[in-house]
mmCIF file of C-alpha atoms in Angstrom:
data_model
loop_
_atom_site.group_PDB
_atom_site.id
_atom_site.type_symbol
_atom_site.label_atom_id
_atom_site.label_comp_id
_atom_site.label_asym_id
_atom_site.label_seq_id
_atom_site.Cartn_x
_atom_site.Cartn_y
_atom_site.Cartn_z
ATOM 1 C CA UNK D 1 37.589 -16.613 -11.437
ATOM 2 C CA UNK D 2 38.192 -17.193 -15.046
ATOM 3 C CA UNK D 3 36.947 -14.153 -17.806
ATOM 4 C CA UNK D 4 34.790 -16.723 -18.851
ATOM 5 C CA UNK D 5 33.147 -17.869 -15.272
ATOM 6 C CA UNK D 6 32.594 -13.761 -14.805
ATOM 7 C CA UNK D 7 31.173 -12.734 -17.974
ATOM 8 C CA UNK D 8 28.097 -15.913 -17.265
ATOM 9 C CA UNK D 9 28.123 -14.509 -14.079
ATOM 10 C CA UNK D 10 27.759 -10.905 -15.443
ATOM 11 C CA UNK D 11 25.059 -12.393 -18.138
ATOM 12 C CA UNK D 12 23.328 -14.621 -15.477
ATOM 13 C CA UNK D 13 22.737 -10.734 -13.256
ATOM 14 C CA UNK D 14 22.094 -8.864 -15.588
ATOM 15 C CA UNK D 15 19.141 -11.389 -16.864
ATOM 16 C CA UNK D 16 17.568 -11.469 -13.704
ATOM 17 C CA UNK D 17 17.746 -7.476 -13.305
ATOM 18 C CA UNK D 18 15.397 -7.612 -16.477
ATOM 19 C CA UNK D 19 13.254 -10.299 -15.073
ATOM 20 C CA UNK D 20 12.921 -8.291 -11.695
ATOM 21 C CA UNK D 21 11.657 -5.693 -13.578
ATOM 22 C CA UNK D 22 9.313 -7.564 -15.506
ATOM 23 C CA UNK D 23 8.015 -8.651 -12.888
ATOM 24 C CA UNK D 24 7.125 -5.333 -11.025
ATOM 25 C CA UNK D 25 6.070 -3.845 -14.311
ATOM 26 C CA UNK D 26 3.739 -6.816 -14.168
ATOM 27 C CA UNK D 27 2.177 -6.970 -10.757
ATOM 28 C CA UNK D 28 1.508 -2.654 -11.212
ATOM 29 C CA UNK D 29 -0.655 -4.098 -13.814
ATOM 30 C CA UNK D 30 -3.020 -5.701 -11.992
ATOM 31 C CA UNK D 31 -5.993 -4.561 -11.345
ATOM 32 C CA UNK D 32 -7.781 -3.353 -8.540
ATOM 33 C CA UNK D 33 -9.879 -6.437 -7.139
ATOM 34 C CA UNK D 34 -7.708 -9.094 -9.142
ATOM 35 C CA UNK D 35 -4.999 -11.147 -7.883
ATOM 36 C CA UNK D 36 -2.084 -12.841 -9.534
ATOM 37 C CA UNK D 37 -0.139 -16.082 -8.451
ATOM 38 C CA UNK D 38 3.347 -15.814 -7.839
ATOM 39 C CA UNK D 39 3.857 -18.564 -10.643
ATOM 40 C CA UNK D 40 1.656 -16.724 -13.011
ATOM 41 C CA UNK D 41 3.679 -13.533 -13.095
ATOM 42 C CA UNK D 42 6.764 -16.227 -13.732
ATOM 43 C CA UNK D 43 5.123 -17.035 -16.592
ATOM 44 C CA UNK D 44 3.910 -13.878 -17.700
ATOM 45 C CA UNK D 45 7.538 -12.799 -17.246
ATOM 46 C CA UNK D 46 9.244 -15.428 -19.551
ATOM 47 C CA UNK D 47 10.737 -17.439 -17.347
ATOM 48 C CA UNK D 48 7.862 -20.268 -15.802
ATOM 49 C CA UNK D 49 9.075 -21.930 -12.807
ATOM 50 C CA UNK D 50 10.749 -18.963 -11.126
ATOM 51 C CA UNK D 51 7.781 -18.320 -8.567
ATOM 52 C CA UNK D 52 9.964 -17.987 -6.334
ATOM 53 C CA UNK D 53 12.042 -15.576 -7.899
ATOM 54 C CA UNK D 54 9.161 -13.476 -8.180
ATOM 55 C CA UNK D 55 8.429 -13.499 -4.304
ATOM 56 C CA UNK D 56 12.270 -12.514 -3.825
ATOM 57 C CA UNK D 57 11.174 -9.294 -6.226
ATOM 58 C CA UNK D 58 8.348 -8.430 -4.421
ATOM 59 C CA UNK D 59 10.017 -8.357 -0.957
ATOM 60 C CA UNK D 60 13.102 -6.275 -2.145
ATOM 61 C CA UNK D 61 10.948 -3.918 -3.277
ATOM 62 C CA UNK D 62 10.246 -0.785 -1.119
ATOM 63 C CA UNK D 63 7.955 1.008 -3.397
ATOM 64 C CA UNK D 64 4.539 1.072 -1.437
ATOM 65 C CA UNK D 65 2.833 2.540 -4.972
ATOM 66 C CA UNK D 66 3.282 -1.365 -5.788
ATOM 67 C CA UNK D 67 0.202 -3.668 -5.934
ATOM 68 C CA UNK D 68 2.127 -6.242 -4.199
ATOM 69 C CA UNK D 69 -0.430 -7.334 -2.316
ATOM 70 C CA UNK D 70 -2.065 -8.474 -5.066
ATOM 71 C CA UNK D 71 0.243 -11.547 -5.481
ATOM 72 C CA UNK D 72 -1.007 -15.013 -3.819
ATOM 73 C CA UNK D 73 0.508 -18.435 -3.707
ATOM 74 C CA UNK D 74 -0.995 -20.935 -6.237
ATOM 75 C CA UNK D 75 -4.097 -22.115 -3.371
ATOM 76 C CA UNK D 76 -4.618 -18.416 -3.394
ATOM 77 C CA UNK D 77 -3.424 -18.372 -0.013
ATOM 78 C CA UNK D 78 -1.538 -15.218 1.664
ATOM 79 C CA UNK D 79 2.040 -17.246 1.951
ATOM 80 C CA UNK D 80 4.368 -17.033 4.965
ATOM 81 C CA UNK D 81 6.599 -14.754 5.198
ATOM 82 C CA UNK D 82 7.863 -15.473 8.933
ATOM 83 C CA UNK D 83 6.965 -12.359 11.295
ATOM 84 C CA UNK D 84 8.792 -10.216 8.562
ATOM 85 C CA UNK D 85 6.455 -7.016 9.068
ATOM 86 C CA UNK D 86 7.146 -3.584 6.561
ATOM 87 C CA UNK D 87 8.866 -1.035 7.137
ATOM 88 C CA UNK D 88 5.842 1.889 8.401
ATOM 89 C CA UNK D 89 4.870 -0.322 11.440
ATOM 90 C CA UNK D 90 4.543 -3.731 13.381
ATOM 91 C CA UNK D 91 1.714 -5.171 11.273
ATOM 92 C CA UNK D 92 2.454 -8.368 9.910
ATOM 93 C CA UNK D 93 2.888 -8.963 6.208
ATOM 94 C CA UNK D 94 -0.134 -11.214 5.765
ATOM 95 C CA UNK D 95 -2.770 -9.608 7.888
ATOM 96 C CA UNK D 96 -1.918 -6.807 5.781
ATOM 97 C CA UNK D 97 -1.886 -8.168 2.481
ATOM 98 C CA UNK D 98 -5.401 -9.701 3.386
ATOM 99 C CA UNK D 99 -6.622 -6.411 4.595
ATOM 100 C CA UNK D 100 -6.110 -4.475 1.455
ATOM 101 C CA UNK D 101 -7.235 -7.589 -0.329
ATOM 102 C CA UNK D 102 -10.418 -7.066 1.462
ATOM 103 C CA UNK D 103 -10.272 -3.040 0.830
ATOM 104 C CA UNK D 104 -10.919 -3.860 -2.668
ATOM 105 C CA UNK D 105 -13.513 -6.267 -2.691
ATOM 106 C CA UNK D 106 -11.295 -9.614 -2.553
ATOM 107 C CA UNK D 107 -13.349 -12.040 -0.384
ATOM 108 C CA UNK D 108 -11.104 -15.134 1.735
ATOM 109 C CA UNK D 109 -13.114 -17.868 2.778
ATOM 110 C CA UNK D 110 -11.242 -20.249 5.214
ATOM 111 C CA UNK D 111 -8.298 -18.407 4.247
ATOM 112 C CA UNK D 112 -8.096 -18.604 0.743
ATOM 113 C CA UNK D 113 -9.466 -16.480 -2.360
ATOM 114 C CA UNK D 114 -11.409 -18.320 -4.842
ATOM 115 C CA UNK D 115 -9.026 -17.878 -8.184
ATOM 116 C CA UNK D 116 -11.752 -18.559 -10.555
ATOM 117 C CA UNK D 117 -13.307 -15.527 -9.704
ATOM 118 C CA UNK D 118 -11.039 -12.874 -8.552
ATOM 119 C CA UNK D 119 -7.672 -14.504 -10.648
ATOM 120 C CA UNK D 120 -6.540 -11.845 -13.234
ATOM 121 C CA UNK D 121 -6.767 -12.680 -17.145
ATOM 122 C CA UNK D 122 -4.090 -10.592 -18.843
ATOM 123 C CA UNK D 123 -5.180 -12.475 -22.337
ATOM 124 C CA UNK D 124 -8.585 -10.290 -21.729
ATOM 125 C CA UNK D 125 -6.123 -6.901 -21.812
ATOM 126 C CA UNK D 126 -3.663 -7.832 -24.739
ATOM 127 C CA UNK D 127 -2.099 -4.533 -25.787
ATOM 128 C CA UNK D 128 -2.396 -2.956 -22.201
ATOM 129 C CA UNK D 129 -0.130 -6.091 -21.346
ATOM 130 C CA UNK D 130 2.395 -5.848 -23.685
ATOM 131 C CA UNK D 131 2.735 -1.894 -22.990
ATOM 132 C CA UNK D 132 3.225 -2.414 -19.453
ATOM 133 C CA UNK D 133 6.066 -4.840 -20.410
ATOM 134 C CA UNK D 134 7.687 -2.344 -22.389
ATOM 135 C CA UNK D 135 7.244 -0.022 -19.532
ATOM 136 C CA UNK D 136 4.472 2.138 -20.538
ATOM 137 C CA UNK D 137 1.064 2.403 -18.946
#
């Protein structure tokens, strides 16, 4: 590999190292009773169309302080996440996601959380927003 080809690679890394931790700096953000979308925490972290991305975060991360539960697909649906169950026991991912959803007051109705009420509005919480993403609460 050239110098070249390794320092993009190097650049490319270390890019989405920051955006990983954008993105958990985000999701700790929201509230109890809210609920993000994984392509609104893209967004939110400067780089739209990484929804994905943001998933990958979330599942690397072993931090159980983490609101990651929090986090829905764009129907506000629980997505898939194939039998992959955490590491304190053989619940699966979703029911468990749903069931804290639930602890906090987020209602599912045919398996899906109405956005327009429980979605989170950052813009409502300006300067708490941009301190998170500096890394301050």
């Amino acid at each position: 590999m050239s110098r070249r080809a390794a320092a993009e690679q190097d650049a490319v890394a270390a890019e989405m190292a920051r955006f990983r931790a954008r993105v958990l700096r985000l999701v700790a953000l929201i509230p109890r009773g809210r609920v993000a979308t994984y392509g609104q925490i893209s967004v939110l972290a400067g780089h739209p169309r990484r929804a994905r991305h943001v998933g990958n975060a979330l599942r690397a991360n072993r931090d159980d302080a983490l609101p990651w539960h929090r986090v829905l697909n764009a129907q506000g649906r629980v997505s898939a996440r194939h039998g992959e169950t955490r590491p304190r026991g053989d619940v699966q991912v979703e029911h468990l996601q749903q069931r804290r959803l639930a602890a906090e007051g987020v209602a599912f109705t045919r398996g899906r959380v109405d956005l327009e009420r429980y979605r989170w509005r950052p813009e409502t919480e300006g300067a708490r927003l941009q301190r998170g993403l500096r890394g301050k609460r």
